[in-house]
CSV table of C-alpha atoms in Angstrom, one decimal:
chain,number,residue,atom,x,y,z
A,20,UNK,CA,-33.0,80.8,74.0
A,21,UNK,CA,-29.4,81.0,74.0
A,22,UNK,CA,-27.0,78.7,73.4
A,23,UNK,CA,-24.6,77.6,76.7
A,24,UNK,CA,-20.5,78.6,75.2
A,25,UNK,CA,-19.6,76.8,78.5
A,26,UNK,CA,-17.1,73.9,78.4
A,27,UNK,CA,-17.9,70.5,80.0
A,28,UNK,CA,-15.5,69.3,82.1
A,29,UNK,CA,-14.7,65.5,82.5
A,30,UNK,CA,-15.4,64.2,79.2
A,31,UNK,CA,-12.6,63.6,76.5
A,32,UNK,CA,-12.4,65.1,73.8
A,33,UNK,CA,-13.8,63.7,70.4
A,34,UNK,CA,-12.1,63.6,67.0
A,35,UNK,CA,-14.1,64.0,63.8
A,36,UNK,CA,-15.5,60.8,63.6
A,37,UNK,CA,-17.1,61.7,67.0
A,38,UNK,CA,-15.0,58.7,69.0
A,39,UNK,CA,-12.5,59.0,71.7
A,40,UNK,CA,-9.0,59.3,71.0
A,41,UNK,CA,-6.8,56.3,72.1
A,42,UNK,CA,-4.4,56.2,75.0
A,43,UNK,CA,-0.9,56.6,74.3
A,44,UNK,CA,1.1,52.8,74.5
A,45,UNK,CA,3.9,52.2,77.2
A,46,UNK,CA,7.5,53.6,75.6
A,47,UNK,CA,8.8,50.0,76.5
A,48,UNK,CA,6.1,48.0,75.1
A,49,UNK,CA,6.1,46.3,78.6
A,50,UNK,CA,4.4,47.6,81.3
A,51,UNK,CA,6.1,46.7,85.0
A,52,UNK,CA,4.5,46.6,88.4
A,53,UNK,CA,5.9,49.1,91.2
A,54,UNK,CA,7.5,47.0,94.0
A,55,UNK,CA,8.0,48.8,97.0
A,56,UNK,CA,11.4,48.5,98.7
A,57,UNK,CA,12.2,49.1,102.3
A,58,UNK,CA,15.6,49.8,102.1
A,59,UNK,CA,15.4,50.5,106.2
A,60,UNK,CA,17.4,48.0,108.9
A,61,UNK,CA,16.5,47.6,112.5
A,62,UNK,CA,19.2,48.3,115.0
A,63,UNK,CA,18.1,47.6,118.4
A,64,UNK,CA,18.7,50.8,120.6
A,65,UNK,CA,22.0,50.5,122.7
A,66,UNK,CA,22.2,49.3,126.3
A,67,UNK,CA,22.5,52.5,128.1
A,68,UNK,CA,26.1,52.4,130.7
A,69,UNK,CA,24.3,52.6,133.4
A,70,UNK,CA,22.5,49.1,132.3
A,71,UNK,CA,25.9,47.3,131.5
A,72,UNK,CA,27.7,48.5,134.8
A,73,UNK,CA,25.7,45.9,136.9
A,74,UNK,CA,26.0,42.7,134.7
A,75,UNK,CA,29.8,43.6,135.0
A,76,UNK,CA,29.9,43.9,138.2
A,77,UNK,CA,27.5,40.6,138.9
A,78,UNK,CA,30.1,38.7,136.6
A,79,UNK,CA,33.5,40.0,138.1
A,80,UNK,CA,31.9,38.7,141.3
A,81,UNK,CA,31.1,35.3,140.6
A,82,UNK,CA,34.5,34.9,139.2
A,83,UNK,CA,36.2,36.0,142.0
A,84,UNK,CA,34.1,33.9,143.9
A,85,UNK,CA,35.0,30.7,142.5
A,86,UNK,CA,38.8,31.6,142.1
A,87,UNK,CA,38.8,32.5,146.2
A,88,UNK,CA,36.7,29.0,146.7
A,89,UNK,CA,39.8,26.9,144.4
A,90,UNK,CA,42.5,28.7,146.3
A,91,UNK,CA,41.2,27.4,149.8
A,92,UNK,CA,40.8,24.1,148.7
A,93,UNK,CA,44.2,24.5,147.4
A,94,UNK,CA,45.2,25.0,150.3
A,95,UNK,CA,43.8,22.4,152.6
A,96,UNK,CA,44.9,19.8,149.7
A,97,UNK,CA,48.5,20.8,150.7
A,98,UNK,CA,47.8,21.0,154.3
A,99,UNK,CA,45.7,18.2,154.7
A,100,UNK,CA,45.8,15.9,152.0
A,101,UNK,CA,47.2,12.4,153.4
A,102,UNK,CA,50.5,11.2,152.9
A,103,UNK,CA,50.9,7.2,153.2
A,104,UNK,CA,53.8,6.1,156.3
A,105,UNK,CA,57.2,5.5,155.2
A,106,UNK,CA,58.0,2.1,156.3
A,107,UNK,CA,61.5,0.4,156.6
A,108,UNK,CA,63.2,-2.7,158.4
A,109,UNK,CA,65.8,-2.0,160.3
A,110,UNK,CA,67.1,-5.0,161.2
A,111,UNK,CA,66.6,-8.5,160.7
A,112,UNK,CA,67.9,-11.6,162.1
A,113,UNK,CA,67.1,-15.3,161.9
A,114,UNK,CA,68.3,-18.1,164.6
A,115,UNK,CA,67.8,-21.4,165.0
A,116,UNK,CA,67.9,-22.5,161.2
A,117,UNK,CA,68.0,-26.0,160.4
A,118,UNK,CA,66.1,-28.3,157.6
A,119,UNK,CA,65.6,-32.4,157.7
A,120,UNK,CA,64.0,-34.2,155.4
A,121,UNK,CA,61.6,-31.1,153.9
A,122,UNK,CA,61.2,-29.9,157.8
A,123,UNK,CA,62.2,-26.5,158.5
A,124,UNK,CA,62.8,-24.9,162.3
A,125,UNK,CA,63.6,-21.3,162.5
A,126,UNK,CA,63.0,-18.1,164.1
A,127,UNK,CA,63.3,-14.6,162.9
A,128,UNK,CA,63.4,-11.1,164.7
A,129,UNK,CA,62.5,-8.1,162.8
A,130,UNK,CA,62.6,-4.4,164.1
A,131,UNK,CA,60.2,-2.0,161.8
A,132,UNK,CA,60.5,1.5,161.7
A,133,UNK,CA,57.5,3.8,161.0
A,134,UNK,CA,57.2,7.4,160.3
A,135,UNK,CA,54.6,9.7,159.8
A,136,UNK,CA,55.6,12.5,157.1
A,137,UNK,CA,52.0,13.8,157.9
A,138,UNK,CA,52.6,17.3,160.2
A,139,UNK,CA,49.1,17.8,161.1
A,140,UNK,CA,47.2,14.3,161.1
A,141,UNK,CA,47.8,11.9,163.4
A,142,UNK,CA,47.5,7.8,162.2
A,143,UNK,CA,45.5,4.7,163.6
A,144,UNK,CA,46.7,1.2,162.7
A,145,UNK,CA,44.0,-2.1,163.9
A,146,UNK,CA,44.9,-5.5,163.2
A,147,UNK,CA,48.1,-5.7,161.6
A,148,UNK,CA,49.3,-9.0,160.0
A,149,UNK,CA,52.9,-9.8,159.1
A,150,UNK,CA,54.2,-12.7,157.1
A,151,UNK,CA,57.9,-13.4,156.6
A,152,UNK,CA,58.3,-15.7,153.3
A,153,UNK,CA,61.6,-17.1,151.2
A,154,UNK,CA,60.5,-16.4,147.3
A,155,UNK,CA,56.1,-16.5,147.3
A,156,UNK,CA,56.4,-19.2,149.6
A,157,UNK,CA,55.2,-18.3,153.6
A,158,UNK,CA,57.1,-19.5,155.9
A,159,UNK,CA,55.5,-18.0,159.2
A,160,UNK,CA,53.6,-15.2,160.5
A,161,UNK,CA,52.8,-12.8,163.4
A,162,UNK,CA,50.1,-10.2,164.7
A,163,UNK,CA,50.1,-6.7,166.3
A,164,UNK,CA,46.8,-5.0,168.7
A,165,UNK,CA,46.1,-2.1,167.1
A,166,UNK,CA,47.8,1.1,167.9
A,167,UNK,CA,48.2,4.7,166.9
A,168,UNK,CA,50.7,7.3,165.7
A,169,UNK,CA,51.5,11.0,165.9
A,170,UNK,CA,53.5,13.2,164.3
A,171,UNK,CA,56.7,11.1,165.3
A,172,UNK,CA,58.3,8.3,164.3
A,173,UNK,CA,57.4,4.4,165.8
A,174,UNK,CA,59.7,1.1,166.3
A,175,UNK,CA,58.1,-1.6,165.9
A,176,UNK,CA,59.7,-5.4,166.5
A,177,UNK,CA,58.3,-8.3,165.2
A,178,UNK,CA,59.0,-12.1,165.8
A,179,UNK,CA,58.5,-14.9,163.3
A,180,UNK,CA,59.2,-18.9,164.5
A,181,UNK,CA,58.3,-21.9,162.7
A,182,UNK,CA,59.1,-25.8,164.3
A,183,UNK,CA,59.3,-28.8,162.3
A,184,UNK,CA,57.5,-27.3,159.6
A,185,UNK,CA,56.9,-29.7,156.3
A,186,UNK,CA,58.0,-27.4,153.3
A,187,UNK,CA,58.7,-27.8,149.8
A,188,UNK,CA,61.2,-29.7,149.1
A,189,UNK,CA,62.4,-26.7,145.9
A,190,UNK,CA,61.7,-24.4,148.7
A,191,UNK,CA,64.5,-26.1,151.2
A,192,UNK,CA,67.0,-26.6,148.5
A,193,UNK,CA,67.0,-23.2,147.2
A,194,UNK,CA,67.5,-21.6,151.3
A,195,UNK,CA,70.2,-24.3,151.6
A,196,UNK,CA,72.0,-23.3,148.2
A,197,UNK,CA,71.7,-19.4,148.9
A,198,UNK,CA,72.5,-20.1,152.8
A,199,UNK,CA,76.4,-22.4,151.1
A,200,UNK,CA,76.6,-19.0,148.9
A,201,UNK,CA,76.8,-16.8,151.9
A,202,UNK,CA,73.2,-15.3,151.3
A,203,UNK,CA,69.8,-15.9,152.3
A,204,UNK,CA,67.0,-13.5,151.1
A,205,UNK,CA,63.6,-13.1,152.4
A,206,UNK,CA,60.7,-11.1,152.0
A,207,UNK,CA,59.3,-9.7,154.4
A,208,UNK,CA,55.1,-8.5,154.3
A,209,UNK,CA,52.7,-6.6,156.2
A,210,UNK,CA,48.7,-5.5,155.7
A,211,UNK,CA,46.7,-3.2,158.5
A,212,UNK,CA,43.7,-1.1,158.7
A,213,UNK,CA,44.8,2.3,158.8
A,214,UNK,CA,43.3,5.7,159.5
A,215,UNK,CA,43.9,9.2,159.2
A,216,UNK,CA,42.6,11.5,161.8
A,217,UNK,CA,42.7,15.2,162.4
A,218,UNK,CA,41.5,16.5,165.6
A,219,UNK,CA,39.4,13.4,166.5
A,220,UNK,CA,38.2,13.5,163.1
A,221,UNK,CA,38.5,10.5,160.7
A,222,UNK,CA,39.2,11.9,157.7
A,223,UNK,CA,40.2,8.6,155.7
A,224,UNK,CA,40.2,5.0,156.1
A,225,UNK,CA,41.8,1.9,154.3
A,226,UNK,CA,43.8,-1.2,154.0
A,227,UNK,CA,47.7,-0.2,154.0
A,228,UNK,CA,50.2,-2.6,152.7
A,229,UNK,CA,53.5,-3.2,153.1
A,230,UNK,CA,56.2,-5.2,151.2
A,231,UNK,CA,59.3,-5.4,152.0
A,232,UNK,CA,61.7,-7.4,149.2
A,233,UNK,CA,64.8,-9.4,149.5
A,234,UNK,CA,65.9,-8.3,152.5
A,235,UNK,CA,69.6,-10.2,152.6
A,236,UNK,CA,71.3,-11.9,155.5
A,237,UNK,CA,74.2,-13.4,155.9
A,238,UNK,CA,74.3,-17.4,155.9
A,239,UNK,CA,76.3,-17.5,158.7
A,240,UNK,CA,75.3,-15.3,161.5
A,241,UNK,CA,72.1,-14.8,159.8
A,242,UNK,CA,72.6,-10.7,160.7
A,243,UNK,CA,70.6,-8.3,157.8
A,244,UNK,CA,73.2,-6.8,155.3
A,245,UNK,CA,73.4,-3.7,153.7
A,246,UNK,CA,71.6,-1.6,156.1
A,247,UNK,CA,67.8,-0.7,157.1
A,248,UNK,CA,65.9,-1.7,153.6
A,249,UNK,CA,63.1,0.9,152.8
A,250,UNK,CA,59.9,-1.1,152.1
A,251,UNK,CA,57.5,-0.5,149.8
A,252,UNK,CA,54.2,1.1,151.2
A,253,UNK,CA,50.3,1.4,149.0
A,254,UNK,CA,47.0,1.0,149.5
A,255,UNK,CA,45.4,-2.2,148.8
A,256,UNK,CA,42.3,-4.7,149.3
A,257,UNK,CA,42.0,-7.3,151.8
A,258,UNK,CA,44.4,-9.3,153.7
A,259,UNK,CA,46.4,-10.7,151.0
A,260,UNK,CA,49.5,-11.5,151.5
């Protein structure tokens, strides 16, 4: 029987001692593991135009929107938006002065002027109350029906008495000083419910108030000096005066 020359394949080699030879060591010495690295970023894929065209036009609307909105309500602020009366006493007069023993008689006439600076709203007065006072102390009073206003200008007169009225005796002496001076001041006082109204419409409602300070008269024909006296004119609460 012959002998098989063939080679086996898949067996190593042996050396003369009839062992295997040994692997080769690392040229390091160390032996590292292989760490993969993905060195690849994600970009997300661009919005095609036809994608952004929209949004643009979505946005471009709503801002018009709202700038269009803030212009009209510009608009009817300065067209609309109220403007108190300008109130002023024209004239003023007092008659019939004369103080005993801390008793004061007297009668005043006032004549009021009222315009409406207001081109397109229309006012409503109701219950109006107007004092007439030397210093912060009331001396006598008097009360208007209600009554409205348009676009124009409204006189308004106003008469004041008091007879054998007990006052202060601080008050008296400081009216009988000013009136030996030449002088006498008084203020003069007003408070309403008033009302704006545009076609019918009440648009807004409160209580106006009107003060009119030192308005001077001569001590003796007791006429106002100086000319109509512009009064001072707000909003306010209650009837105060």
């Amino acid at each position: 029987m012959q002998q098989s020359s063939r080679t086996v394949i898949g067996y190593p080699a042996q050396n003369a001692n009839g062992c295997a030879p040994p692997l080769p060591a690392a040229a390091s010495g160390t032996a590292y593991p292989y760490v993969y690295s993905n060195t690849h970023r994600y970009y997300p894929a661009p919005t095609p135009p036809e994608y952004r065209r929209p949004q643009r036009i979505v946005l471009i609307s709503i801002a018009t929107f709202f700038l269009i909105f803030a212009i009209i309500l510009l608009i009817l602020g300065l067209v609309f938006l109220p403007h108190y009366p300008d109130v002023s006493v024209q004239s003023l007069s007092l008659s019939n002065f004369n103080t005993s023993n801390q008793h004061v008689s007297a009668s005043w006439n006032a004549e009021f002027r009222i315009s409406n600076p207001n081109k397109k709203l229309s006012i409503t007065y109701g219950d109006v109350v107007s004092t007439i006072s030397h210093g912060d102390y009331y001396l006598a009073g008097t009360r208007f029906g209600p009554f409205s206003q348009g676009t124009g200008d409204v006189k308004l007169d106003a008469n004041y008495s008091v007879v054998d009225s007990f006052v202060d005796w601080t008050v008296v002496d400081a009216m009988n000083g000013e009136r030996s001076r030449g002088q006498v001041r008084f203020n003069v006082k007003a408070v309403a419910d008033m009302g704006f109204q545009y076609g019918g419409r009440r648009l807004q409602w409160g209580m106006l108030r009107v003060v009119c300070d030192d308005v001077t008269l001569t001590g003796s024909s007791g006429k106002m000096t100086g000319g109509p006296k512009r009064c001072t004119v707000f909003l306010g609460h209650g009837h105060s005066l």
